PDB file of C-alpha atoms in Angstrom:
ATOM      1  CA  UNK A   1     -40.827 -85.623   3.262  1.00 57.00           C
ATOM      2  CA  UNK A   2     -39.877 -82.588   1.773  1.00 57.00           C
ATOM      3  CA  UNK A   3     -37.326 -80.430   3.511  1.00 59.00           C
ATOM      4  CA  UNK A   4     -38.631 -77.199   4.831  1.00 60.00           C
ATOM      5  CA  UNK A   5     -36.899 -74.078   4.152  1.00 67.00           C
ATOM      6  CA  UNK A   6     -34.826 -72.487   6.890  1.00 81.00           C
ATOM      7  CA  UNK A   7     -33.747 -69.440   5.404  1.00 90.00           C
ATOM      8  CA  UNK A   8     -35.790 -66.562   7.210  1.00 94.00           C
ATOM      9  CA  UNK A   9     -36.052 -64.574   4.069  1.00 96.00           C
ATOM     10  CA  UNK A  10     -37.878 -67.179   2.427  1.00 94.00           C
ATOM     11  CA  UNK A  11     -39.852 -68.070   5.624  1.00 94.00           C
ATOM     12  CA  UNK A  12     -40.776 -64.542   5.974  1.00 95.00           C
ATOM     13  CA  UNK A  13     -41.914 -64.487   2.299  1.00 94.00           C
ATOM     14  CA  UNK A  14     -39.390 -61.620   1.558  1.00 96.00           C
ATOM     15  CA  UNK A  15     -38.057 -63.851  -1.177  1.00 96.00           C
ATOM     16  CA  UNK A  16     -41.096 -63.857  -3.439  1.00 95.00           C
ATOM     17  CA  UNK A  17     -42.842 -60.838  -2.292  1.00 96.00           C
ATOM     18  CA  UNK A  18     -40.219 -58.363  -2.504  1.00 97.00           C
ATOM     19  CA  UNK A  19     -37.010 -60.222  -4.014  1.00 97.00           C
ATOM     20  CA  UNK A  20     -35.958 -63.286  -6.172  1.00 96.00           C
ATOM     21  CA  UNK A  21     -33.705 -65.748  -4.776  1.00 95.00           C
ATOM     22  CA  UNK A  22     -30.352 -64.719  -4.127  1.00 96.00           C
ATOM     23  CA  UNK A  23     -26.992 -65.244  -2.591  1.00 94.00           C
ATOM     24  CA  UNK A  24     -25.842 -63.043   0.277  1.00 94.00           C
ATOM     25  CA  UNK A  25     -22.359 -62.034  -0.316  1.00 93.00           C
ATOM     26  CA  UNK A  26     -21.992 -59.305   2.304  1.00 90.00           C
ATOM     27  CA  UNK A  27     -22.838 -58.529   5.820  1.00 88.00           C
ATOM     28  CA  UNK A  28     -25.472 -55.952   6.484  1.00 91.00           C
ATOM     29  CA  UNK A  29     -25.620 -54.565   9.988  1.00 93.00           C
ATOM     30  CA  UNK A  30     -28.762 -52.515  11.042  1.00 95.00           C
ATOM     31  CA  UNK A  31     -29.117 -51.253  14.596  1.00 96.00           C
ATOM     32  CA  UNK A  32     -31.884 -49.057  16.210  1.00 97.00           C
ATOM     33  CA  UNK A  33     -29.995 -47.771  19.097  1.00 94.00           C
ATOM     34  CA  UNK A  34     -27.991 -50.749  20.675  1.00 94.00           C
ATOM     35  CA  UNK A  35     -30.609 -53.262  19.361  1.00 96.00           C
ATOM     36  CA  UNK A  36     -29.309 -55.089  16.120  1.00 97.00           C
ATOM     37  CA  UNK A  37     -31.899 -56.208  13.499  1.00 97.00           C
ATOM     38  CA  UNK A  38     -32.109 -60.098  12.948  1.00 96.00           C
ATOM     39  CA  UNK A  39     -34.656 -61.451  10.185  1.00 96.00           C
ATOM     40  CA  UNK A  40     -38.002 -61.731  11.712  1.00 95.00           C
ATOM     41  CA  UNK A  41     -37.490 -59.976  15.135  1.00 95.00           C
ATOM     42  CA  UNK A  42     -40.402 -57.766  16.019  1.00 96.00           C
ATOM     43  CA  UNK A  43     -39.675 -53.955  16.955  1.00 96.00           C
ATOM     44  CA  UNK A  44     -42.185 -51.741  18.344  1.00 95.00           C
ATOM     45  CA  UNK A  45     -42.737 -48.905  16.043  1.00 95.00           C
ATOM     46  CA  UNK A  46     -41.732 -46.330  18.924  1.00 95.00           C
ATOM     47  CA  UNK A  47     -38.218 -48.029  19.046  1.00 96.00           C
ATOM     48  CA  UNK A  48     -37.490 -47.406  15.140  1.00 97.00           C
ATOM     49  CA  UNK A  49     -38.572 -43.776  14.684  1.00 96.00           C
ATOM     50  CA  UNK A  50     -35.083 -42.612  14.143  1.00 96.00           C
ATOM     51  CA  UNK A  51     -33.128 -43.435  11.415  1.00 95.00           C
ATOM     52  CA  UNK A  52     -30.975 -46.488  11.940  1.00 96.00           C
ATOM     53  CA  UNK A  53     -27.053 -46.999  11.946  1.00 94.00           C
ATOM     54  CA  UNK A  54     -26.403 -49.153   8.913  1.00 92.00           C
ATOM     55  CA  UNK A  55     -22.921 -50.912   8.373  1.00 89.00           C
ATOM     56  CA  UNK A  56     -21.818 -52.497   5.216  1.00 87.00           C
ATOM     57  CA  UNK A  57     -18.971 -55.146   6.273  1.00 82.00           C
ATOM     58  CA  UNK A  58     -16.789 -56.699   3.775  1.00 77.00           C
ATOM     59  CA  UNK A  59     -16.732 -53.856   1.159  1.00 76.00           C
ATOM     60  CA  UNK A  60     -13.882 -51.418   0.212  1.00 78.00           C
ATOM     61  CA  UNK A  61     -13.952 -47.853  -0.384  1.00 76.00           C
ATOM     62  CA  UNK A  62     -13.724 -48.100  -4.056  1.00 84.00           C
ATOM     63  CA  UNK A  63     -17.204 -49.766  -4.001  1.00 90.00           C
ATOM     64  CA  UNK A  64     -20.414 -47.933  -3.824  1.00 93.00           C
ATOM     65  CA  UNK A  65     -23.647 -49.522  -2.707  1.00 94.00           C
ATOM     66  CA  UNK A  66     -27.538 -48.612  -2.593  1.00 96.00           C
ATOM     67  CA  UNK A  67     -29.712 -49.428   0.362  1.00 96.00           C
ATOM     68  CA  UNK A  68     -33.462 -49.675  -0.006  1.00 98.00           C
ATOM     69  CA  UNK A  69     -36.026 -49.999   2.668  1.00 98.00           C
ATOM     70  CA  UNK A  70     -39.539 -51.098   1.881  1.00 97.00           C
ATOM     71  CA  UNK A  71     -42.914 -52.099   3.592  1.00 97.00           C
ATOM     72  CA  UNK A  72     -44.445 -54.715   1.214  1.00 97.00           C
ATOM     73  CA  UNK A  73     -47.746 -54.932   3.548  1.00 96.00           C
ATOM     74  CA  UNK A  74     -49.124 -51.752   2.974  1.00 93.00           C
ATOM     75  CA  UNK A  75     -52.123 -51.037   3.932  1.00 91.00           C
ATOM     76  CA  UNK A  76     -52.280 -54.562   5.590  1.00 90.00           C
ATOM     77  CA  UNK A  77     -50.837 -57.803   5.132  1.00 92.00           C
ATOM     78  CA  UNK A  78     -54.082 -59.489   4.069  1.00 92.00           C
ATOM     79  CA  UNK A  79     -54.608 -57.053   1.172  1.00 91.00           C
ATOM     80  CA  UNK A  80     -51.324 -55.310   0.370  1.00 90.00           C
ATOM     81  CA  UNK A  81     -52.483 -53.365  -2.723  1.00 88.00           C
ATOM     82  CA  UNK A  82     -50.090 -50.487  -2.252  1.00 85.00           C
ATOM     83  CA  UNK A  83     -47.153 -52.879  -2.111  1.00 89.00           C
ATOM     84  CA  UNK A  84     -44.473 -51.944  -1.753  1.00 95.00           C
ATOM     85  CA  UNK A  85     -44.128 -48.485   0.215  1.00 96.00           C
ATOM     86  CA  UNK A  86     -40.610 -47.136  -0.001  1.00 97.00           C
ATOM     87  CA  UNK A  87     -39.731 -46.211   3.462  1.00 97.00           C
ATOM     88  CA  UNK A  88     -35.870 -44.981   2.752  1.00 97.00           C
ATOM     89  CA  UNK A  89     -33.326 -44.901  -0.167  1.00 97.00           C
ATOM     90  CA  UNK A  90     -29.564 -44.208   0.170  1.00 95.00           C
ATOM     91  CA  UNK A  91     -27.241 -44.327  -2.877  1.00 95.00           C
ATOM     92  CA  UNK A  92     -23.431 -43.988  -3.497  1.00 92.00           C
ATOM     93  CA  UNK A  93     -22.786 -45.526   0.151  1.00 90.00           C
ATOM     94  CA  UNK A  94     -18.926 -46.105   0.171  1.00 86.00           C
ATOM     95  CA  UNK A  95     -17.927 -49.599   1.425  1.00 82.00           C
ATOM     96  CA  UNK A  96     -16.992 -50.076   4.857  1.00 70.00           C
ATOM     97  CA  UNK A  97     -18.879 -47.027   6.072  1.00 68.00           C
ATOM     98  CA  UNK A  98     -22.225 -46.234   7.683  1.00 67.00           C
ATOM     99  CA  UNK A  99     -24.996 -45.258   5.439  1.00 67.00           C
ATOM    100  CA  UNK A 100     -25.013 -41.555   6.464  1.00 70.00           C
ATOM    101  CA  UNK A 101     -22.118 -40.946   4.231  1.00 80.00           C
ATOM    102  CA  UNK A 102     -24.142 -41.862   1.182  1.00 89.00           C
ATOM    103  CA  UNK A 103     -26.878 -40.035  -0.574  1.00 93.00           C
ATOM    104  CA  UNK A 104     -30.088 -39.912   0.903  1.00 94.00           C
ATOM    105  CA  UNK A 105     -32.462 -39.717  -1.872  1.00 94.00           C
ATOM    106  CA  UNK A 106     -35.507 -40.662   0.021  1.00 95.00           C
ATOM    107  CA  UNK A 107     -35.588 -39.424   3.607  1.00 96.00           C
ATOM    108  CA  UNK A 108     -36.242 -42.219   6.477  1.00 97.00           C
ATOM    109  CA  UNK A 109     -39.869 -42.660   7.104  1.00 96.00           C
ATOM    110  CA  UNK A 110     -40.550 -44.071  10.367  1.00 95.00           C
ATOM    111  CA  UNK A 111     -42.496 -47.455  10.335  1.00 95.00           C
ATOM    112  CA  UNK A 112     -46.114 -46.713  11.244  1.00 92.00           C
ATOM    113  CA  UNK A 113     -48.210 -49.993  10.590  1.00 93.00           C
ATOM    114  CA  UNK A 114     -52.081 -49.497  10.900  1.00 89.00           C
ATOM    115  CA  UNK A 115     -53.192 -53.153  10.353  1.00 91.00           C
ATOM    116  CA  UNK A 116     -51.759 -56.346  11.175  1.00 93.00           C
ATOM    117  CA  UNK A 117     -47.837 -57.516  11.455  1.00 95.00           C
ATOM    118  CA  UNK A 118     -45.774 -55.615   8.795  1.00 97.00           C
ATOM    119  CA  UNK A 119     -42.275 -56.532   7.343  1.00 97.00           C
ATOM    120  CA  UNK A 120     -39.855 -53.752   6.911  1.00 98.00           C
ATOM    121  CA  UNK A 121     -37.244 -55.033   4.336  1.00 98.00           C
ATOM    122  CA  UNK A 122     -33.599 -53.504   3.871  1.00 98.00           C
ATOM    123  CA  UNK A 123     -32.000 -54.630   0.637  1.00 98.00           C
ATOM    124  CA  UNK A 124     -28.504 -53.951  -0.347  1.00 97.00           C
ATOM    125  CA  UNK A 125     -27.192 -53.637  -3.856  1.00 97.00           C
ATOM    126  CA  UNK A 126     -23.555 -52.997  -5.055  1.00 95.00           C
ATOM    127  CA  UNK A 127     -23.575 -50.237  -7.658  1.00 95.00           C
ATOM    128  CA  UNK A 128     -21.493 -50.541 -10.839  1.00 93.00           C
ATOM    129  CA  UNK A 129     -19.905 -47.128  -9.860  1.00 90.00           C
ATOM    130  CA  UNK A 130     -20.467 -43.922  -7.992  1.00 89.00           C
ATOM    131  CA  UNK A 131     -23.412 -41.881  -9.162  1.00 88.00           C
ATOM    132  CA  UNK A 132     -24.946 -44.632 -11.452  1.00 89.00           C
ATOM    133  CA  UNK A 133     -28.278 -44.849  -9.799  1.00 92.00           C
ATOM    134  CA  UNK A 134     -30.153 -42.234 -11.748  1.00 91.00           C
ATOM    135  CA  UNK A 135     -33.602 -43.915 -12.436  1.00 91.00           C
ATOM    136  CA  UNK A 136     -35.168 -42.502  -9.191  1.00 92.00           C
ATOM    137  CA  UNK A 137     -38.671 -43.212  -8.042  1.00 91.00           C
ATOM    138  CA  UNK A 138     -41.325 -40.427  -8.188  1.00 88.00           C
ATOM    139  CA  UNK A 139     -43.374 -41.776  -5.472  1.00 90.00           C
ATOM    140  CA  UNK A 140     -42.982 -43.903  -2.263  1.00 93.00           C
ATOM    141  CA  UNK A 141     -46.270 -45.987  -2.970  1.00 91.00           C
ATOM    142  CA  UNK A 142     -46.306 -48.811  -5.490  1.00 93.00           C
ATOM    143  CA  UNK A 143     -42.680 -48.889  -5.514  1.00 96.00           C
ATOM    144  CA  UNK A 144     -40.958 -52.226  -6.658  1.00 96.00           C
ATOM    145  CA  UNK A 145     -37.364 -53.173  -5.498  1.00 97.00           C
ATOM    146  CA  UNK A 146     -37.044 -55.684  -8.254  1.00 97.00           C
ATOM    147  CA  UNK A 147     -37.872 -53.082 -11.134  1.00 96.00           C
ATOM    148  CA  UNK A 148     -35.698 -50.213  -9.458  1.00 97.00           C
ATOM    149  CA  UNK A 149     -32.891 -52.708  -9.454  1.00 97.00           C
ATOM    150  CA  UNK A 150     -33.552 -53.702 -13.036  1.00 96.00           C
ATOM    151  CA  UNK A 151     -33.825 -49.877 -13.980  1.00 96.00           C
ATOM    152  CA  UNK A 152     -30.830 -48.993 -12.421  1.00 96.00           C
ATOM    153  CA  UNK A 153     -28.874 -51.904 -13.614  1.00 96.00           C
ATOM    154  CA  UNK A 154     -27.911 -53.187 -10.058  1.00 97.00           C
ATOM    155  CA  UNK A 155     -28.145 -56.917 -10.477  1.00 94.00           C
ATOM    156  CA  UNK A 156     -29.164 -58.921  -7.592  1.00 96.00           C
ATOM    157  CA  UNK A 157     -29.158 -58.012  -4.171  1.00 98.00           C
ATOM    158  CA  UNK A 158     -25.931 -58.774  -2.015  1.00 96.00           C
ATOM    159  CA  UNK A 159     -27.692 -58.546   1.434  1.00 96.00           C
ATOM    160  CA  UNK A 160     -30.883 -58.306   2.927  1.00 97.00           C
ATOM    161  CA  UNK A 161     -32.493 -58.307   6.459  1.00 97.00           C
ATOM    162  CA  UNK A 162     -36.089 -57.617   7.572  1.00 98.00           C
ATOM    163  CA  UNK A 163     -37.980 -57.061  10.959  1.00 97.00           C
ATOM    164  CA  UNK A 164     -41.656 -57.017  11.855  1.00 97.00           C
ATOM    165  CA  UNK A 165     -43.617 -54.342  13.376  1.00 96.00           C
ATOM    166  CA  UNK A 166     -47.132 -53.756  14.359  1.00 94.00           C
ATOM    167  CA  UNK A 167     -49.296 -50.810  15.861  1.00 90.00           C
ATOM    168  CA  UNK A 168     -48.632 -50.337  19.403  1.00 84.00           C
ATOM    169  CA  UNK A 169     -51.864 -50.029  21.291  1.00 75.00           C
ATOM    170  CA  UNK A 170     -52.092 -47.564  23.963  1.00 56.00           C
ATOM    171  CA  UNK A 171     -51.773 -48.727  27.702  1.00 51.00           C
ATOM    172  CA  UNK A 172     -55.588 -49.335  29.149  1.00 44.00           C
ATOM    173  CA  UNK A 173     -56.373 -47.880  32.466  1.00 45.00           C
ATOM    174  CA  UNK A 174     -58.065 -50.092  34.705  1.00 44.00           C
TER     175      UNK A 174
END
């Protein structure tokens, strides 16, 4: 009997749909308020409207990082023909600091899934130096994390985490 994959990035199809297989070498902590993002956890869209606190753990101040957040399930997971939608892009994040110290290239867009359960994927790349990310996206639709990394010579990701969200239904009056 074949061994089943246990890596949540494989189980959640982040590896495959968004990224190629890679080895996590850094710790990426994403927090919405006091809630930490763990792979595959579900958040209500109302809980993720404000930009999260992002910490890169294990880096140093001489190293810079790029953070990409995408939704690979637009407009819906059964037919994601707009894959991927770029939700947020921050470059030149100094190691050991919060992403707010980086260069916000694409402002944070609150997740608002319409159809089905969407994955919201955070990917961290190590830059070759400061201000080396210059091939920036012209649109937030049809974004491709792999192509973006290749166009900017970022190499494989060093960390990734994702959460799920689906449209909130209004409370029904009875």
